[in-house]
């Protein structure tokens, strides 16, 4: 499995192994969507010398929350909370990128002060948001019909991404990853199943991609391109996403991204839908397809084992591999993969919300071995 444990670079950073922690929404912030001690411990546990972590999806806007307890990054208090996380990761010699997120139509009124969620078009998604129930417990509820953003409102949303990116710098992140996957706002603009606009942000491929590239340009006014990344899930229907020609749409985006000099392009494989394994159609678009178009660093994610991660790197279809569910239950995943130690199983019931159980209480291999 040696290809996972060779050196590489992500933007300006020397990276000592290729086992990346995928972005994972765990819904464990303190009040006001501020990361607290529990999150500091969780990220510190998963940091490794020269290893790369990607943060929980972090809302750039008070209107961006699909899930109660998810982190934000639009206030000074949130930046301060995140600073403690990045300090803890850096103390272990690790690197961490912030995932910039706006849920768009997947947001829920209960999480955004009773407002209507915003989207490119008034087309709803049939997924679930997580909100607080009457007794304060987390419950899942159906998403609602969003309202279409007026064209005059779009620059304000783009400014929210820029502002969060600036706060990410203040919070000590090593870079930012734009969440343009899993049916959230930039993805909603991009794919024609959710974008029915007839103005400059809808219709042609160029128009549908406009929001994503304008957001990137705004982030680029704060960060060098080599510290900016983009996540796409081209073969996924999560978020009720669909496109009449995904190969054309995502190849177009990947081709244009070549001009940016990004830190990396992060591609979710079609065999995963959100957080679940599915049987993907053979024609579904994958990292391998985008590799033919995109010339920079690629991180592939979705259903990887140590062996398949090794294979995709050997084949040259990705440069690094991000692990999600296995990183939840194995805080020392890079080391376990390196030494071939057994992997602990994850408990789905503690994925979202709650306390340290299923969050910071998974054993380390070395500790587990002596107890
Ligand atoms: C609990 C959980 C939360 C997730 N949250 C996010 C997220 O915040 N942002 C994101 O892009 N993907 C998110 N995902 C998807 C993962 O990043 C990853 O793509 C997916 O789990 C497939 O990788 P795996 O098979 O290694 O778990 C989440 C997945 C899980 C299991």
Coordinates of C-alpha atoms and ligand atoms in Angstrom, one line a residue:
X1 CA 0.0 0.0 0.0
X2 CA 3.0 2.2 -0.4
X3 CA 1.6 4.7 -2.9
X4 CA -0.6 6.2 -0.1
X5 CA 2.6 6.9 1.9
X6 CA 4.6 8.8 -0.5
X7 CA 5.2 12.6 -0.3
X8 CA 3.3 15.0 -2.4
X9 CA 2.2 18.7 -2.5
X10 CA -1.1 20.4 -2.0
X11 CA -0.7 24.0 -3.2
X12 CA 2.4 25.3 -1.3
X13 CA 2.3 22.6 1.3
X14 CA 4.5 19.5 1.5
X15 CA 2.2 16.6 2.4
X16 CA 3.7 13.5 3.9
X17 CA 0.9 11.0 3.1
X18 CA -2.1 10.8 0.8
X19 CA -4.8 9.8 3.3
X20 CA -7.0 13.0 3.6
X21 CA -9.9 13.4 6.0
X22 CA -13.0 14.2 4.0
X23 CA -15.3 17.0 5.0
X24 CA -17.8 15.7 7.6
X25 CA -20.8 17.4 9.0
X26 CA -21.0 16.3 12.6
X27 CA -23.3 18.9 14.1
X28 CA -21.5 19.4 17.4
X29 CA -20.9 23.2 17.7
X30 CA -21.6 25.3 20.8
X31 CA -24.3 28.0 20.7
X32 CA -24.3 30.3 17.7
X33 CA -22.6 27.7 15.4
X34 CA -19.3 28.3 17.1
X35 CA -16.7 25.4 17.3
X36 CA -15.9 24.6 21.0
X37 CA -13.7 22.3 23.0
X38 CA -15.3 19.1 21.7
X39 CA -14.5 20.0 18.1
X40 CA -10.9 21.1 19.0
X41 CA -10.4 17.6 20.5
X42 CA -12.0 15.8 17.5
X43 CA -9.8 17.6 14.9
X44 CA -6.6 17.3 17.1
X45 CA -7.2 13.6 17.3
X46 CA -7.4 13.2 13.5
X47 CA -4.5 15.5 12.7
X48 CA -1.2 13.9 11.7
X49 CA 2.2 15.3 10.8
X50 CA 2.1 16.4 7.2
X51 CA -1.5 15.1 6.8
X52 CA -4.4 17.1 5.3
X53 CA -7.8 17.5 7.0
X54 CA -10.9 19.2 5.5
X55 CA -13.3 20.8 7.9
X56 CA -17.1 20.2 8.5
X57 CA -19.1 22.0 5.8
X58 CA -19.2 25.5 7.3
X59 CA -22.0 27.9 6.5
X60 CA -20.9 31.3 5.0
X61 CA -24.3 32.8 5.8
X62 CA -27.0 32.7 8.4
X63 CA -29.3 31.5 5.6
X64 CA -27.0 28.6 4.7
X65 CA -27.9 25.9 7.3
X66 CA -29.4 22.6 6.4
X67 CA -28.4 21.1 9.7
X68 CA -28.7 22.4 13.3
X69 CA -25.4 22.5 15.1
X70 CA -23.4 22.8 12.0
X71 CA -20.6 25.4 12.1
X72 CA -20.7 28.8 10.6
X73 CA -18.0 31.3 9.6
X74 CA -19.5 34.7 9.3
X75 CA -18.9 36.1 12.8
X76 CA -15.8 37.0 14.8
X77 CA -16.8 34.5 17.5
X78 CA -17.0 31.7 14.9
X79 CA -13.6 32.7 13.6
X80 CA -12.2 32.6 17.1
X81 CA -13.7 29.1 17.7
X82 CA -12.1 27.8 14.5
X83 CA -8.8 29.4 15.4
X84 CA -8.5 27.0 18.3
X85 CA -9.2 24.1 16.0
X86 CA -6.5 25.2 13.5
X87 CA -4.0 25.8 16.3
X88 CA -4.6 22.3 17.6
X89 CA -4.1 20.8 14.1
X90 CA -1.0 22.8 13.4
X91 CA 0.5 21.8 16.8
X92 CA 0.5 18.2 15.5
X93 CA 2.1 19.3 12.2
X94 CA -1.1 18.9 10.2
X95 CA -2.8 21.0 7.6
X96 CA -6.5 21.9 7.5
X97 CA -8.7 23.5 4.8
X98 CA -12.1 25.0 5.6
X99 CA -15.1 23.8 3.5
X100 CA -17.1 26.9 2.5
X101 CA -20.8 25.9 2.4
X102 CA -24.2 27.4 1.6
X103 CA -27.0 24.9 1.6
X104 CA -29.3 27.0 -0.6
X105 CA -32.6 25.1 -1.1
X106 CA -31.5 22.4 1.3
X107 CA -31.5 24.9 4.2
X108 CA -34.5 24.7 6.5
X109 CA -36.6 27.7 7.9
X110 CA -36.2 26.3 11.4
X111 CA -32.4 26.7 11.1
X112 CA -32.4 30.1 9.4
X113 CA -34.6 32.3 11.6
X114 CA -37.8 31.4 9.9
X115 CA -36.7 32.7 6.5
X116 CA -37.4 30.9 3.3
X117 CA -34.4 29.0 1.9
X118 CA -32.9 30.6 -1.3
X119 CA -32.0 28.8 -4.5
X120 CA -31.5 29.6 -8.2
X121 CA -35.1 28.6 -8.9
X122 CA -38.2 27.7 -6.9
X123 CA -37.6 24.0 -7.3
X124 CA -37.5 21.8 -4.1
X125 CA -35.2 19.1 -3.0
X126 CA -36.6 15.9 -1.5
X127 CA -34.0 15.3 1.1
X128 CA -34.1 15.9 4.9
X129 CA -32.8 18.7 7.0
X130 CA -31.9 18.2 10.7
X131 CA -33.6 20.7 13.1
X132 CA -34.2 20.8 16.8
X133 CA -37.5 19.2 17.9
X134 CA -39.7 20.5 20.7
X135 CA -37.6 18.9 23.4
X136 CA -34.4 20.0 21.9
X137 CA -33.6 16.7 20.3
X138 CA -32.4 16.6 16.7
X139 CA -35.1 15.5 14.3
X140 CA -35.1 15.1 10.5
X141 CA -37.7 17.0 8.5
X142 CA -38.5 17.2 4.8
X143 CA -37.0 20.2 3.0
X144 CA -39.3 22.9 1.6
X145 CA -40.0 24.8 -1.5
X146 CA -37.2 27.5 -1.7
X147 CA -37.6 31.0 -3.2
X148 CA -35.6 32.0 -6.3
X149 CA -32.9 34.5 -5.7
X150 CA -33.5 37.8 -7.5
X151 CA -30.6 38.6 -9.7
X152 CA -29.9 41.7 -7.6
X153 CA -29.4 39.5 -4.6
X154 CA -26.7 37.3 -6.1
X155 CA -23.7 39.7 -5.5
X156 CA -24.7 39.7 -1.8
X157 CA -24.5 35.9 -1.6
X158 CA -21.1 35.9 -3.4
X159 CA -19.9 38.5 -0.9
X160 CA -20.9 36.2 1.9
X161 CA -18.5 33.6 0.4
X162 CA -15.7 36.2 0.2
X163 CA -16.3 37.4 3.8
X164 CA -16.2 33.8 5.1
X165 CA -13.0 33.1 3.1
X166 CA -11.4 36.2 4.7
X167 CA -12.4 35.0 8.2
X168 CA -10.9 31.6 7.3
X169 CA -7.6 33.3 6.9
X170 CA -8.0 35.1 10.2
X171 CA -8.9 31.7 11.8
X172 CA -5.6 30.2 10.6
X173 CA -6.8 27.8 7.9
X174 CA -4.3 26.6 5.4
X175 CA -6.8 27.0 2.5
X176 CA -10.4 26.9 1.6
X177 CA -12.5 24.3 -0.3
X178 CA -15.6 25.6 -2.1
X179 CA -18.4 23.0 -1.5
X180 CA -19.9 22.8 -5.0
X181 CA -21.0 19.1 -4.4
X182 CA -23.9 17.2 -2.9
X183 CA -26.7 19.5 -4.2
X184 CA -25.8 22.7 -2.3
X185 CA -26.0 26.2 -3.7
X186 CA -23.2 26.3 -6.3
X187 CA -24.2 22.8 -7.5
X188 CA -27.9 24.0 -7.6
X189 CA -26.8 26.8 -10.0
X190 CA -24.7 24.4 -12.1
X191 CA -27.1 21.6 -12.9
X192 CA -30.1 22.2 -15.0
X193 CA -32.5 20.0 -12.9
X194 CA -32.4 22.7 -10.2
X195 CA -31.6 25.8 -12.3
X196 CA -34.5 27.0 -14.5
X197 CA -33.4 30.6 -14.7
X198 CA -33.6 32.5 -17.9
X199 CA -31.2 35.4 -16.9
X200 CA -27.4 35.5 -16.9
X201 CA -27.2 32.7 -14.3
X202 CA -29.3 30.1 -16.1
X203 CA -29.7 28.4 -19.5
X204 CA -26.4 27.9 -21.2
X205 CA -23.6 26.0 -19.5
X206 CA -21.6 29.2 -19.2
X207 CA -24.5 30.9 -17.5
X208 CA -25.1 28.0 -15.0
X209 CA -21.4 27.9 -14.1
X210 CA -21.3 31.7 -13.6
X211 CA -22.2 31.6 -9.9
X212 CA -19.5 29.0 -9.1
X213 CA -16.8 31.0 -11.0
X214 CA -17.9 34.3 -9.6
X215 CA -17.7 32.8 -6.1
X216 CA -14.2 31.5 -6.9
X217 CA -13.1 34.9 -8.1
X218 CA -14.4 36.5 -4.9
X219 CA -12.5 33.9 -2.8
X220 CA -9.5 34.6 -5.1
X221 CA -9.5 38.2 -4.0
X222 CA -8.6 36.9 -0.5
X223 CA -6.6 33.8 -1.0
X224 CA -3.9 32.8 -3.6
X225 CA -5.4 30.3 -6.1
X226 CA -2.9 27.7 -4.8
X227 CA -4.8 27.6 -1.5
X228 CA -8.3 27.4 -3.0
X229 CA -10.0 24.1 -3.9
X230 CA -13.3 23.0 -5.3
X231 CA -15.4 19.9 -4.4
X232 CA -17.7 18.4 -7.0
X233 CA -20.0 15.3 -7.0
X234 CA -20.6 14.9 -10.7
X235 CA -22.3 11.5 -10.6
X236 CA -24.5 12.0 -7.5
X237 CA -28.2 12.6 -7.3
X238 CA -28.0 13.6 -3.6
X239 CA -30.0 16.7 -3.0
X240 CA -32.4 15.7 -5.8
X241 CA -29.8 16.7 -8.3
X242 CA -29.9 16.0 -12.0
X243 CA -28.4 17.4 -15.2
X244 CA -29.4 16.7 -18.7
X245 CA -25.7 16.1 -19.7
X246 CA -23.5 15.6 -16.6
X247 CA -20.4 14.7 -18.7
X248 CA -20.6 18.0 -20.6
X249 CA -21.4 20.1 -17.5
X250 CA -18.7 18.7 -15.3
X251 CA -16.0 18.5 -18.0
X252 CA -16.7 22.1 -18.8
X253 CA -16.2 23.1 -15.2
X254 CA -13.0 21.0 -14.8
X255 CA -11.6 22.4 -18.0
X256 CA -12.2 26.0 -16.9
X257 CA -10.7 25.2 -13.5
X258 CA -7.4 24.4 -15.3
X259 CA -6.9 28.1 -15.7
X260 CA -7.0 28.8 -11.9
X261 CA -4.0 26.9 -10.5
X262 CA -6.0 25.5 -7.6
X263 CA -4.7 23.6 -4.7
X264 CA -6.8 20.6 -5.8
X265 CA -10.0 19.5 -7.4
X266 CA -12.0 17.1 -5.0
X267 CA -14.2 14.6 -6.8
X268 CA -16.8 12.4 -5.1
X269 CA -17.1 9.0 -6.8
X270 CA -20.6 8.1 -8.0
X271 CA -20.7 4.9 -5.9
X272 CA -21.5 7.1 -2.9
X273 CA -24.7 9.2 -2.6
X274 CA -24.2 11.7 0.3
X275 CA -23.1 9.3 3.1
X276 CA -24.4 6.1 1.6
X277 CA -23.0 3.4 -0.8
X278 CA -25.1 2.8 -3.9
X279 CA -24.8 0.9 -7.1
X280 CA -23.7 3.5 -9.6
X281 CA -24.6 3.4 -13.3
X282 CA -21.5 2.4 -15.3
X283 CA -21.9 5.6 -17.3
X284 CA -21.8 7.8 -14.2
X285 CA -19.0 10.4 -14.2
X286 CA -16.1 9.8 -11.9
X287 CA -12.6 11.1 -10.9
X288 CA -11.1 9.0 -13.7
X289 CA -13.2 11.0 -16.3
X290 CA -12.3 14.4 -14.8
X291 CA -8.6 13.3 -14.7
X292 CA -8.6 13.3 -18.5
X293 CA -9.7 17.0 -18.4
X294 CA -8.2 18.5 -15.3
X295 CA -4.4 18.9 -15.1
X296 CA -3.9 19.8 -11.5
X297 CA -4.0 17.8 -8.2
X298 CA -7.1 15.6 -7.7
X299 CA -8.4 14.2 -4.4
X300 CA -10.9 11.4 -5.0
X301 CA -13.4 10.4 -2.3
X302 CA -16.2 7.9 -1.8
X303 CA -16.2 4.3 -0.7
X304 CA -12.4 3.9 -0.7
X305 CA -10.5 1.1 1.1
X306 CA -6.8 1.0 1.6
X307 CA -6.5 -1.2 -1.4
X308 CA -8.7 0.8 -3.8
X309 CA -7.1 4.0 -2.7
X310 CA -3.7 2.6 -3.5
X311 CA -5.0 1.4 -6.9
X312 CA -6.4 4.8 -8.0
X313 CA -3.2 6.5 -7.1
X314 CA -1.1 3.9 -8.9
X315 CA -3.3 4.3 -11.9
X316 CA -2.7 8.0 -11.9
X317 CA -6.5 8.8 -11.7
X318 CA -6.1 10.7 -8.4
X319 CA -3.2 12.1 -6.3
X320 CA -4.7 11.8 -2.9
X321 CA -7.8 10.0 -1.4
X322 CA -10.2 11.4 1.1
X323 CA -11.8 9.0 3.6
X324 CA -15.1 10.0 5.4
X325 CA -16.8 7.3 7.4
X326 CA -13.6 5.4 8.2
X327 CA -12.0 8.6 9.6
X328 CA -15.0 8.9 11.9
X329 CA -14.3 5.6 13.6
X330 CA -10.5 5.6 13.2
X331 CA -9.0 8.8 14.5
X332 CA -5.5 7.5 13.6
X333 CA -6.6 6.2 10.1
X334 CA -3.4 7.2 8.3
X335 CA -1.3 5.2 10.8
X336 CA -3.6 2.2 10.7
X337 CA -3.5 2.1 7.0
X338 CA 0.2 2.4 7.0
X339 CA 0.8 -0.5 9.4
X340 CA -2.1 -2.6 8.2
X341 CA -3.9 -2.4 11.6
X342 CA -7.5 -3.5 11.8
X343 CA -10.1 -0.8 11.2
X344 CA -12.9 0.0 13.7
X345 CA -16.5 0.1 12.5
X346 CA -18.4 3.3 12.6
X347 CA -21.7 3.8 14.3
X348 CA -24.2 5.7 12.1
X349 CA -26.4 6.6 15.0
X350 CA -23.8 9.0 16.3
X351 CA -22.9 10.6 13.0
X352 CA -25.0 13.7 13.5
X353 CA -25.3 15.7 16.7
X354 CA -24.9 14.7 20.3
X355 CA -21.9 14.7 22.5
X356 CA -18.5 13.0 22.7
X357 CA -20.0 9.6 22.1
X358 CA -19.2 8.4 18.6
X359 CA -17.2 11.6 18.1
X360 CA -14.1 11.7 20.3
X361 CA -14.3 8.4 22.0
X362 CA -13.2 6.1 19.2
X363 CA -10.0 4.3 20.3
X364 CA -6.5 4.8 18.8
X365 CA -4.9 1.7 17.5
X366 CA -1.9 1.9 19.8
X367 CA -4.1 2.6 22.8
X368 CA -6.6 -0.1 21.8
X369 CA -3.7 -2.6 21.5
X370 CA -2.7 -2.3 25.1
X371 CA -6.1 -2.2 26.7
Ligands
LIG1 C1 -21.5 11.9 8.7 C2 -21.1 12.5 7.3 C3 -21.1 13.8 7.1 C4 -20.8 14.3 5.9 N1 -20.7 15.7 5.7 C5 -20.1 16.2 4.5 C6 -19.9 17.6 4.4 O1 -20.0 18.4 5.4 N2 -19.4 18.0 3.2 C7 -19.2 17.2 2.2 O2 -18.7 17.6 1.1 N3 -19.4 15.9 2.3 C8 -19.9 15.3 3.4 N4 -20.0 14.0 3.6 C9 -19.6 13.1 2.5 C10 -18.1 12.7 2.8 O3 -17.2 13.8 2.6 C11 -17.7 11.6 1.8 O4 -17.8 12.1 0.4 C12 -18.5 10.3 1.9 O5 -18.7 9.9 3.3 C13 -18.0 9.2 1.1 O6 -16.7 8.8 1.6 P1 -16.5 7.5 2.5 O7 -17.0 6.4 1.7 O8 -15.0 7.5 2.7 O9 -17.2 7.7 3.7 C14 -20.4 13.5 4.8 C15 -20.5 12.1 5.0 C16 -20.8 11.6 6.3 C17 -20.7 10.1 6.5

